[in-house]
mmCIF file of C-alpha atoms and ligand atoms in Angstrom:
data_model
loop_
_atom_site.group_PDB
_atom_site.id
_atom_site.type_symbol
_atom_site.label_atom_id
_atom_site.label_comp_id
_atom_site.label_asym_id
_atom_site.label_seq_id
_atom_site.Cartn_x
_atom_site.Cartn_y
_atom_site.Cartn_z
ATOM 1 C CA UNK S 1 65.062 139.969 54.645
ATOM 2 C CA UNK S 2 64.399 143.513 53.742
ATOM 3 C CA UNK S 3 64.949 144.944 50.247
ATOM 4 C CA UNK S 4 66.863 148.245 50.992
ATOM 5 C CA UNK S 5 66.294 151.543 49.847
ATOM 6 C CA UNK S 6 69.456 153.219 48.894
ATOM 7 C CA UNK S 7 70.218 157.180 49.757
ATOM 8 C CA UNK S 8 73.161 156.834 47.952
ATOM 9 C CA UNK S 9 71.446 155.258 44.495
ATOM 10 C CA UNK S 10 68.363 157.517 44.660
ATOM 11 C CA UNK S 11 70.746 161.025 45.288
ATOM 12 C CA UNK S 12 73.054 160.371 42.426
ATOM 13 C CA UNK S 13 70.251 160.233 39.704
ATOM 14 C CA UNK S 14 68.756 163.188 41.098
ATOM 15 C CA UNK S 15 72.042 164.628 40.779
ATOM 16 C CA UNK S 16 72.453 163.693 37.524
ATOM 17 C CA UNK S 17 68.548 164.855 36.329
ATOM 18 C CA UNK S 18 70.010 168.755 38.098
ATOM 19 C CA UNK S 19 73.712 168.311 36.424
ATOM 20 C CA UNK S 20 71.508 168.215 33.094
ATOM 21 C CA UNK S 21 69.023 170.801 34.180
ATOM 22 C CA UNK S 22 71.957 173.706 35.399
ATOM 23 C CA UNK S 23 73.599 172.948 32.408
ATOM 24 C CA UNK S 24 70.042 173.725 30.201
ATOM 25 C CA UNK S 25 69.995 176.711 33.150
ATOM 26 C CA UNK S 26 73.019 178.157 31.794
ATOM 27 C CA UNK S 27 72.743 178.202 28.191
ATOM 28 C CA UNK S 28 69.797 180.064 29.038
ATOM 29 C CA UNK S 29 72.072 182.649 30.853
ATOM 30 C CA UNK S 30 71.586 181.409 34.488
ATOM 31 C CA UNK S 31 73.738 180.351 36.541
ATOM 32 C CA UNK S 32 72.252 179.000 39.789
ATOM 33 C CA UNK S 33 74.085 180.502 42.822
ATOM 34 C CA UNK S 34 73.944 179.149 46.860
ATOM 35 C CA UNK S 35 75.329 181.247 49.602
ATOM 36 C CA UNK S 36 76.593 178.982 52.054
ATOM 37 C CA UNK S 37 77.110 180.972 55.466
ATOM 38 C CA UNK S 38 79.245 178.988 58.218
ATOM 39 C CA UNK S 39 79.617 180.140 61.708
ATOM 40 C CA UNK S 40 82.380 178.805 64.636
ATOM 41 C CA UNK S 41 84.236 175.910 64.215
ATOM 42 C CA UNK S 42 81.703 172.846 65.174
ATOM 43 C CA UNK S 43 83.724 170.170 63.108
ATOM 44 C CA UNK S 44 80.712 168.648 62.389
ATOM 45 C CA UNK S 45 79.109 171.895 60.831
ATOM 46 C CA UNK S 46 82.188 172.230 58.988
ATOM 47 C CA UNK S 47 81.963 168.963 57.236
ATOM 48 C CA UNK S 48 78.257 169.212 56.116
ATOM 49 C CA UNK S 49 79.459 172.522 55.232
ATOM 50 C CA UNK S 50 82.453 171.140 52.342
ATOM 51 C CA UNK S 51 80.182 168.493 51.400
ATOM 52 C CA UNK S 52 77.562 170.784 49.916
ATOM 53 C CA UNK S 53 80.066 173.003 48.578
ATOM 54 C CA UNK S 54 81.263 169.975 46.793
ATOM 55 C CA UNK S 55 78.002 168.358 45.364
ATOM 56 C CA UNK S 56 77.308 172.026 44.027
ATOM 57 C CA UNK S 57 80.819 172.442 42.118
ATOM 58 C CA UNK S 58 79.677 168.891 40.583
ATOM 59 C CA UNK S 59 76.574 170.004 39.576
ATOM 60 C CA UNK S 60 77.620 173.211 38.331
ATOM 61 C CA UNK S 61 76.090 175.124 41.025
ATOM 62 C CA UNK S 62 78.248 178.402 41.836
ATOM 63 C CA UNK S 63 78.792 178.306 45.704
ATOM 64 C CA UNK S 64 79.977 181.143 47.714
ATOM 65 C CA UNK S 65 81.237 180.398 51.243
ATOM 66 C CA UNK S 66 81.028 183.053 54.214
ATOM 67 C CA UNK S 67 82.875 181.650 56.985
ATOM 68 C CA UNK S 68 82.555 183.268 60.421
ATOM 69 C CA UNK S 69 84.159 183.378 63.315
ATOM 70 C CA UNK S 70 83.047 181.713 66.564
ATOM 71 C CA UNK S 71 82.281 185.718 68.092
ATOM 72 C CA UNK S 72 80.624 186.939 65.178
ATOM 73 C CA UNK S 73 77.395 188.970 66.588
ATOM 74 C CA UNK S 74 73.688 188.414 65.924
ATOM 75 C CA UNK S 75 73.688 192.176 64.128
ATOM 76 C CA UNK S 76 76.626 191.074 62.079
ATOM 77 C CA UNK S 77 74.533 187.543 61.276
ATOM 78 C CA UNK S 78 71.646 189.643 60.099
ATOM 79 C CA UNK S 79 73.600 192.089 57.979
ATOM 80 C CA UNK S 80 75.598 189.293 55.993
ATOM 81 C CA UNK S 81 71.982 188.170 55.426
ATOM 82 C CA UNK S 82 70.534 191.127 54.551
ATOM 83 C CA UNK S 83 73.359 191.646 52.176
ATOM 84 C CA UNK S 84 72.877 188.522 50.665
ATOM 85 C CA UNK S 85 68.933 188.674 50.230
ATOM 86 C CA UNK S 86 69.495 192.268 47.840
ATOM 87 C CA UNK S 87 72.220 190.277 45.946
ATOM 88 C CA UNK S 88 70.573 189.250 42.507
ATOM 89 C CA UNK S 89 73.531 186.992 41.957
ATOM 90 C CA UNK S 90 72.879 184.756 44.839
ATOM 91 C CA UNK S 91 69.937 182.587 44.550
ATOM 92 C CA UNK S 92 69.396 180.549 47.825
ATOM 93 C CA UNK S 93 71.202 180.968 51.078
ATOM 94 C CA UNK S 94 72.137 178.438 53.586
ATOM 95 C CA UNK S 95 73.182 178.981 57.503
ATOM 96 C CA UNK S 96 74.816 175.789 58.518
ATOM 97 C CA UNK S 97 72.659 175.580 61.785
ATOM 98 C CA UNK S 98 73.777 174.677 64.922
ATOM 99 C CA UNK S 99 74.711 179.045 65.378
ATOM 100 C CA UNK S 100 77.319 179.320 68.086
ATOM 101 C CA UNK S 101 75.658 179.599 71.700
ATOM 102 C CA UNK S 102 74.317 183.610 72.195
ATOM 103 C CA UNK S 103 73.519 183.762 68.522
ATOM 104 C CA UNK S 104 69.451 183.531 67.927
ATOM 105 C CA UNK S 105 68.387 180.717 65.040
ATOM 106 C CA UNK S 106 64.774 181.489 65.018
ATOM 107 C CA UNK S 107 65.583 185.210 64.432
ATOM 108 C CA UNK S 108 67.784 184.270 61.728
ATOM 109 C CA UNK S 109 65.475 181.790 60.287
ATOM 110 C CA UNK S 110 63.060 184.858 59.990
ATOM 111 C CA UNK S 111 65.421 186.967 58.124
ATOM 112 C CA UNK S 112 66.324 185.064 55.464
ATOM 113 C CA UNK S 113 64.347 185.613 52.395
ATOM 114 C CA UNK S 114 61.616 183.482 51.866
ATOM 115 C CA UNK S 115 62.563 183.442 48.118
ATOM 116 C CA UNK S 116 65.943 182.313 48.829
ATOM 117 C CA UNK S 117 65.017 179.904 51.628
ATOM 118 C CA UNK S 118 66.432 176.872 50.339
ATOM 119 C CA UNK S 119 66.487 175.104 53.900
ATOM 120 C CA UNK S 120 62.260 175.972 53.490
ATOM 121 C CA UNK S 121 62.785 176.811 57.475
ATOM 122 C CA UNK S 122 61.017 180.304 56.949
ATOM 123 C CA UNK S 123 57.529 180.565 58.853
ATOM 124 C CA UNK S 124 56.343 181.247 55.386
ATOM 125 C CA UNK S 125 57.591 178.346 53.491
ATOM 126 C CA UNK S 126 56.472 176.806 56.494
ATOM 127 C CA UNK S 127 53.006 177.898 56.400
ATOM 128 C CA UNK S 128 53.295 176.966 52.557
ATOM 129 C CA UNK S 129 53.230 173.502 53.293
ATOM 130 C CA UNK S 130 51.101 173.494 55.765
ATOM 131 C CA UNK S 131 48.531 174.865 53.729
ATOM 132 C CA UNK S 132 49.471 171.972 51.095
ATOM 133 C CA UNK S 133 50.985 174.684 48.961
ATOM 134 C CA UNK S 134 54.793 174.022 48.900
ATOM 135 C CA UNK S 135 57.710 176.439 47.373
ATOM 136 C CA UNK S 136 60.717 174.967 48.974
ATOM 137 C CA UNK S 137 60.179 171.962 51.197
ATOM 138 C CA UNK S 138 62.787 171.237 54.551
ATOM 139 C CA UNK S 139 65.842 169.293 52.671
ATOM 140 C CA UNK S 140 65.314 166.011 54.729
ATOM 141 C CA UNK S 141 61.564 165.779 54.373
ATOM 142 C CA UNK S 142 61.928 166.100 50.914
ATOM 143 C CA UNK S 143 64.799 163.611 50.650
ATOM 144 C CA UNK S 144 62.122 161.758 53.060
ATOM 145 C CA UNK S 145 59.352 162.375 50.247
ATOM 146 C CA UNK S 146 61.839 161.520 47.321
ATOM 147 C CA UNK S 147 63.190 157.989 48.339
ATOM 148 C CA UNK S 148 58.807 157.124 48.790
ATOM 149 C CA UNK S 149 57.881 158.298 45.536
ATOM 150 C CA UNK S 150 61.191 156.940 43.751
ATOM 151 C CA UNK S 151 60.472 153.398 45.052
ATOM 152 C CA UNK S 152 57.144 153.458 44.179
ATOM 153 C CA UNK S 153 55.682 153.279 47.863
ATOM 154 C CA UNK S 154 52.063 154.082 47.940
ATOM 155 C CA UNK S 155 51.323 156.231 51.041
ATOM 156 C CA UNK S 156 47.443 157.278 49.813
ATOM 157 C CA UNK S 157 45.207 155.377 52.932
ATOM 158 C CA UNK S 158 48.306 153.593 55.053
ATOM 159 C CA UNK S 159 48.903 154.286 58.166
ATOM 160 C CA UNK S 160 52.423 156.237 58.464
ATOM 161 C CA UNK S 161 53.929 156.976 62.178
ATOM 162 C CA UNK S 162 56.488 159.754 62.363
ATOM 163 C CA UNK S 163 58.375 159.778 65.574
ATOM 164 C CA UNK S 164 59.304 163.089 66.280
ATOM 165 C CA UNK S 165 57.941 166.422 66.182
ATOM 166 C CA UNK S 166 60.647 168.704 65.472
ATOM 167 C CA UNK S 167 60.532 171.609 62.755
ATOM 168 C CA UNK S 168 63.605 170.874 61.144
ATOM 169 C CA UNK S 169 62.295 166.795 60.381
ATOM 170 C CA UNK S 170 59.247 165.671 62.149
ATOM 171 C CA UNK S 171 56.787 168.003 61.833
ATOM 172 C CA UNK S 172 57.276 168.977 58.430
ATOM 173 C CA UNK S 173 57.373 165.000 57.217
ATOM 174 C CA UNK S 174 54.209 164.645 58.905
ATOM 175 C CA UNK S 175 51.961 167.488 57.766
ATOM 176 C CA UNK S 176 52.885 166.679 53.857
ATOM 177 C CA UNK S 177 52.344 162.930 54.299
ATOM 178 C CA UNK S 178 48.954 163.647 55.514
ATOM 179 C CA UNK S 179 48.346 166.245 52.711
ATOM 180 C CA UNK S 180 46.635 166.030 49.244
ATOM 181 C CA UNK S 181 48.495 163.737 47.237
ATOM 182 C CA UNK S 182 50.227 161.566 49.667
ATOM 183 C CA UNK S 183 47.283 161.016 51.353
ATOM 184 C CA UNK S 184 48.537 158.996 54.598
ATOM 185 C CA UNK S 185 46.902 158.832 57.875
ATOM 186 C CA UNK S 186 49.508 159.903 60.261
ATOM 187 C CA UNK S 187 50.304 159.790 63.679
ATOM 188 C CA UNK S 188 52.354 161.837 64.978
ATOM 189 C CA UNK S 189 55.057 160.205 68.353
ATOM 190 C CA UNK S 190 56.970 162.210 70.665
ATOM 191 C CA UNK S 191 58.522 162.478 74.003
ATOM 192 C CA UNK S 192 55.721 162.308 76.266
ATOM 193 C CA UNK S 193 53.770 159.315 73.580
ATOM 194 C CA UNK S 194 52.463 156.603 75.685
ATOM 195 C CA UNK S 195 52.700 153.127 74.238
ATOM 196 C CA UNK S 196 54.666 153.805 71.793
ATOM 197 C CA UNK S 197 55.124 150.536 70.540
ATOM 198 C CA UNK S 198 51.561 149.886 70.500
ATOM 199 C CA UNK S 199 51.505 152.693 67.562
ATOM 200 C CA UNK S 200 54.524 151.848 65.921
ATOM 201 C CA UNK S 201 53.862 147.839 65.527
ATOM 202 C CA UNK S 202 50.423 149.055 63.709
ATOM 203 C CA UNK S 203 52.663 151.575 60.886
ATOM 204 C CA UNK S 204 52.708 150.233 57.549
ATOM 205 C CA UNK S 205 55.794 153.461 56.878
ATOM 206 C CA UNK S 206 57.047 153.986 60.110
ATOM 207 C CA UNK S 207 59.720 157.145 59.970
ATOM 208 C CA UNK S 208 62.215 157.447 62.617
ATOM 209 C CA UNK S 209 63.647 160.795 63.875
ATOM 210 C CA UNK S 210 64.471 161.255 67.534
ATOM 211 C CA UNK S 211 68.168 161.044 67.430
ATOM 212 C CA UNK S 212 68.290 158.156 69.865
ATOM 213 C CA UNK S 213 70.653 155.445 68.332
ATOM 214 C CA UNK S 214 68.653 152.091 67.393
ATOM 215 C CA UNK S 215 65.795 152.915 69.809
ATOM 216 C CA UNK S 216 63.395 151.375 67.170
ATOM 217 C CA UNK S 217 63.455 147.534 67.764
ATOM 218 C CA UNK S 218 62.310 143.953 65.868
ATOM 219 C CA UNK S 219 58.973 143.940 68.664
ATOM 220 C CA UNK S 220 57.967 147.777 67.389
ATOM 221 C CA UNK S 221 57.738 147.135 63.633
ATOM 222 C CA UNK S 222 54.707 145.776 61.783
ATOM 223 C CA UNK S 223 55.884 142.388 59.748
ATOM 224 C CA UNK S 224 56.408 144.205 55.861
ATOM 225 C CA UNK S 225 56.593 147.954 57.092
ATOM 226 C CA UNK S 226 58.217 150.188 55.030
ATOM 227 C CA UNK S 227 61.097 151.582 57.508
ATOM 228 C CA UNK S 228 62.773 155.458 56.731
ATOM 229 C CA UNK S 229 65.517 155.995 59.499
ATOM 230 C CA UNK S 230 66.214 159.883 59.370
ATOM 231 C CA UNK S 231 68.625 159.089 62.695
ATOM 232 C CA UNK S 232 72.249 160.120 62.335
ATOM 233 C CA UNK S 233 74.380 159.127 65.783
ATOM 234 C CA UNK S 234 77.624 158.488 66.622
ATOM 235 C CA UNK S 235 78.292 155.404 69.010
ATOM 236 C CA UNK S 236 81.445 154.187 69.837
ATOM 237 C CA UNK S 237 82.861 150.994 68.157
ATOM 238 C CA UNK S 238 86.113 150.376 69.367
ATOM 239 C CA UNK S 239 86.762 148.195 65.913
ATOM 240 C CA UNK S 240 86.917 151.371 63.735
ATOM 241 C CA UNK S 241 90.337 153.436 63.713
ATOM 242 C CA UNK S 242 88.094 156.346 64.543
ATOM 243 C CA UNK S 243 86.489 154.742 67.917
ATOM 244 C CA UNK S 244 83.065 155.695 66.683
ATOM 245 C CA UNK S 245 80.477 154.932 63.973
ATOM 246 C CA UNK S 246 77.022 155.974 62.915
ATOM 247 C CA UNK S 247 74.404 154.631 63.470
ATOM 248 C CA UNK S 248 70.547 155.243 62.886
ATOM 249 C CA UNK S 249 67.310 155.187 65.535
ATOM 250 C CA UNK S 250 66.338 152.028 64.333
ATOM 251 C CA UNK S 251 68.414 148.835 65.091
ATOM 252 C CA UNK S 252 69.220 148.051 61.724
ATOM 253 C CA UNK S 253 70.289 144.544 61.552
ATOM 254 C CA UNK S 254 67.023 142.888 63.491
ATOM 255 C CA UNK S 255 64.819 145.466 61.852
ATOM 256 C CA UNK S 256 65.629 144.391 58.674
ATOM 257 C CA UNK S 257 64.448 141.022 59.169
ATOM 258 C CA UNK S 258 61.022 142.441 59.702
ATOM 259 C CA UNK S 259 60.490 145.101 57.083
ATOM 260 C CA UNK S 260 59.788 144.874 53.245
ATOM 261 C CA UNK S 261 61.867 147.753 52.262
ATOM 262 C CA UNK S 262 64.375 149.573 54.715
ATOM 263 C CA UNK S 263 66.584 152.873 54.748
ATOM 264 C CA UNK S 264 70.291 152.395 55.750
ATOM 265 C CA UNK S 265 72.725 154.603 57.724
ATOM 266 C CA UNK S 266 74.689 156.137 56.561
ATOM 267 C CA UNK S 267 73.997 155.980 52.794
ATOM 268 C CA UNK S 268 70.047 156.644 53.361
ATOM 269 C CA UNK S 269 68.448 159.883 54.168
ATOM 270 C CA UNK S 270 71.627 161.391 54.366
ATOM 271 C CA UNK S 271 73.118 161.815 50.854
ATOM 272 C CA UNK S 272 69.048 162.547 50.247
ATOM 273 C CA UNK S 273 69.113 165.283 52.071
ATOM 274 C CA UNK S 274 71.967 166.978 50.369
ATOM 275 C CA UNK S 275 70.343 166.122 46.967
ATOM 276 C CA UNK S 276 67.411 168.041 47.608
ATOM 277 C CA UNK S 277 69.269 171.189 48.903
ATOM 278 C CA UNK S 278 70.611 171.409 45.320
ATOM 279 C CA UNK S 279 67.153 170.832 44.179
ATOM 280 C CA UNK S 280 65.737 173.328 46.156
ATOM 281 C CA UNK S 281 68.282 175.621 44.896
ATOM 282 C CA UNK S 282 67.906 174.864 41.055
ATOM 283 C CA UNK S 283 64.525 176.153 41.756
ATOM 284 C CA UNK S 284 65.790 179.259 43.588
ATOM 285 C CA UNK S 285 67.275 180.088 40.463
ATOM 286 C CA UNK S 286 64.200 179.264 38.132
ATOM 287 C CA UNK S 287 61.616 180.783 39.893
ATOM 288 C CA UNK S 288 64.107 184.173 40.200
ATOM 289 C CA UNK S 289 64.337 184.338 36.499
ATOM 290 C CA UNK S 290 60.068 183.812 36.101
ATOM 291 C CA UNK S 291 60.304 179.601 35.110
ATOM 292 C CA UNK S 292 58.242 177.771 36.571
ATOM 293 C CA UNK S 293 59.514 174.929 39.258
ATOM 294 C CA UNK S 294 61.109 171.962 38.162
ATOM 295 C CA UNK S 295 58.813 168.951 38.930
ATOM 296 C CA UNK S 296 60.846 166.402 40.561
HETATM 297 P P1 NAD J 301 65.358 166.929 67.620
HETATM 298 O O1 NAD J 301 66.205 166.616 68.808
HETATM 299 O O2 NAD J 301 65.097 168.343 67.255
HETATM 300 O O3 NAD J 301 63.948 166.226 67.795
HETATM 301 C C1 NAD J 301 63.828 164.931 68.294
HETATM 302 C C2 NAD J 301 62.371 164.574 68.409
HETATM 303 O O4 NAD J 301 62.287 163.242 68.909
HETATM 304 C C3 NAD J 301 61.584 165.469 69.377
HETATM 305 O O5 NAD J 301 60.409 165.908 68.722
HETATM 306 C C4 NAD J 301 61.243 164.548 70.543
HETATM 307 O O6 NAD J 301 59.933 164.781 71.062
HETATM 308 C C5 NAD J 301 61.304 163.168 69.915
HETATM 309 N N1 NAD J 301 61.717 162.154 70.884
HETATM 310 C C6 NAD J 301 62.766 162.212 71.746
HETATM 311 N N2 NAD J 301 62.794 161.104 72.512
HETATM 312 C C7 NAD J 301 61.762 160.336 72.131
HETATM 313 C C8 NAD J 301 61.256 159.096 72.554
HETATM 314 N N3 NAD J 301 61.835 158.405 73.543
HETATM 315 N N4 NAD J 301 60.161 158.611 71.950
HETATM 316 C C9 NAD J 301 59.557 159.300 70.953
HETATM 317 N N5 NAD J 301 59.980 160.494 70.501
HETATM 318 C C10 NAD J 301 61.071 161.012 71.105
HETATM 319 O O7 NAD J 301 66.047 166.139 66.396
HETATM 320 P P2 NAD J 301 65.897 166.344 64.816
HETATM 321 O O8 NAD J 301 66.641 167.547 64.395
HETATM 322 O O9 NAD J 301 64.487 166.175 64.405
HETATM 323 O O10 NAD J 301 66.757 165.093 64.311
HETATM 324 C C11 NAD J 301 66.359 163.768 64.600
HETATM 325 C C12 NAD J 301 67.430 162.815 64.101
HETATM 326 O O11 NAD J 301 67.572 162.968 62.694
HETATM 327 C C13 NAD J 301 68.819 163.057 64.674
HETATM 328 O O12 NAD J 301 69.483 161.824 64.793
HETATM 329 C C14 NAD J 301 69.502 163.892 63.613
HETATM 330 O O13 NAD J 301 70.910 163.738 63.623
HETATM 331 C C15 NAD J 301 68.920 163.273 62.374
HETATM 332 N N6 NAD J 301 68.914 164.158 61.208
HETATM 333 C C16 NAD J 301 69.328 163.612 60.063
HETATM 334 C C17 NAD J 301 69.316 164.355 58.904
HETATM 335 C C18 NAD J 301 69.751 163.711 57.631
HETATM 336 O O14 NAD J 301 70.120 164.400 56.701
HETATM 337 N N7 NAD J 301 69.680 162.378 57.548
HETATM 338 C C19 NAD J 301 68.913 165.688 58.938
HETATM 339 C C20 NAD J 301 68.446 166.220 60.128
HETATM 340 C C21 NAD J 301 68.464 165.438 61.279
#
């Protein structure tokens, strides 16, 4: 049986190392700040939304909520934002993405500042780590990157398979496992991937994130992989009051019989995820006021 790698462990001491470091922050005079802009009323969005308000009033983080209505126009988007980006007092901004259908992400993505891009979305923080030169990374690839260094998982040399390609988790994972430093050799699965098992079953880390609940099976794992499901779904389970519970893309139970070290769901990348936004804005906040970035 697999050892597993807990979101939920690994999140609260980061948590605690930024509750110490806002609190040094402040004494200093600074008092980190994240804009948190929320538009329509997907009840999903809206609980992301309340859980990072509430892991920044427990760090100490000031958050300021915009909430929007479902109609609210792209110009209106982009003023809000343009607002925000002159505002010294705010330090990072955050648009709980999926936008409301009409209203453009990409564009938005653009207009935030890359300064206070704490999602690290922006073509140029982008670009950053591209070019192995990272100011703010994506919040789940660097929950991703956390929960491999905190367990003390070598990736220099091993052969790491990311399925999935997308901006937001995929492709970001993959270009900084493959940079200086982490020093994988990765391969990157998709869609149209032939084979895919072939690749997976030869993945000492093998990261899932398609978004298709327990797709990754016992036959598709290499005996003592390292396993990170980034997968959050919602099946039905007519057991639960709720009729529904989540679930990650890899089939959990028979997985674990296979790997040496495995991420649950929920309690994995999740809570990661959310750890790393406050991180991410900590740093906002440092590198605004000319200190240099916290190494975590
Ligand atoms: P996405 O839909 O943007 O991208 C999915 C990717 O999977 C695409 O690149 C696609 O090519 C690939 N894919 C689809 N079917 C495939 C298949 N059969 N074989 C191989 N690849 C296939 O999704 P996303 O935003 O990258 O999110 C992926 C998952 O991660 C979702 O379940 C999402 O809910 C979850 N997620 C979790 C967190 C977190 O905090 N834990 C954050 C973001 C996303």
């Amino acid at each position: 049986m697999s050892k597993l790698i807990s979101g939920k462990m690994l999140s609260a001491q980061i948590n605690k190392e930024l509750r110490n470091e806002v609190t040094q922050l402040k004494e200093k005079g600074v008092e980190p700040c994240l804009a948190v802009i929320l538009v329509g009323d997907d009840p999903a969005s809206a609980v992301y939304v309340r859980n990072k308000k509430r892991t920044c009033d427990e760090l100490g983080i000031k958050s300021v909520g915009h909430d929007l209505p479902e109609n609210t126009t792209q110009y209106q988007l982009e003023n809000l934002i343009h607002d925000l980006n002159n505002d010294p007092s705010v330090n990072g901004i955050l648009n709980q993405f999926p936008l409301p259908i009409g209203l453009d992400e990409s564009k938005i993505i653009r207009k935030i500042s890359p300064e206070k891009d704490v999602d690290g979305l922006n073509p140029l923080n982008a670009g950053l780590i591209a070019m192995g030169q990272p100011i703010f990374i994506s919040c789940t690839p660097y929950g991703v990157l956390q929960m491999l260094k905190r367990s003390n998982i070598s990736t220099s040399g091993k052969n790491t398979v990311v399925l999935g390609r997308s901006n937001l988790v995929g492709r970001p994972i993959a270009t900084l496992l493959s940079s200086k430093g982490w020093d994988s050799t990765v391969t990157v699965c998709h869609s149209r991937t032939k084979n895919l098992a072939v690749i997976t079953s030869q993945a000492d880390i093998l990261i899932a994130a398609i978004g298709i609940p327990e797709f990754v099976t016992f036959d598709m794992i290499k005996e003592g992989a390292v396993v990170i499901d980034v997968g959050i779904n919602s099946i039905e389970d007519k057991s639960k009051k709720s009729g529904t519970r989540l679930v990650g893309d890899v089939a959990f139970e028979e997985a674990q019989r296979k790997a040496s070290l495995i991420t649950p769901v929920p309690g994995g990348v999740g809570p990661m995820t959310i750890a790393m936004l406050m991180a991410n804005t900590v740093n906002a906040a440092r590198l605004q006021n000319g200190l240099p970035r916290l190494n975590i």
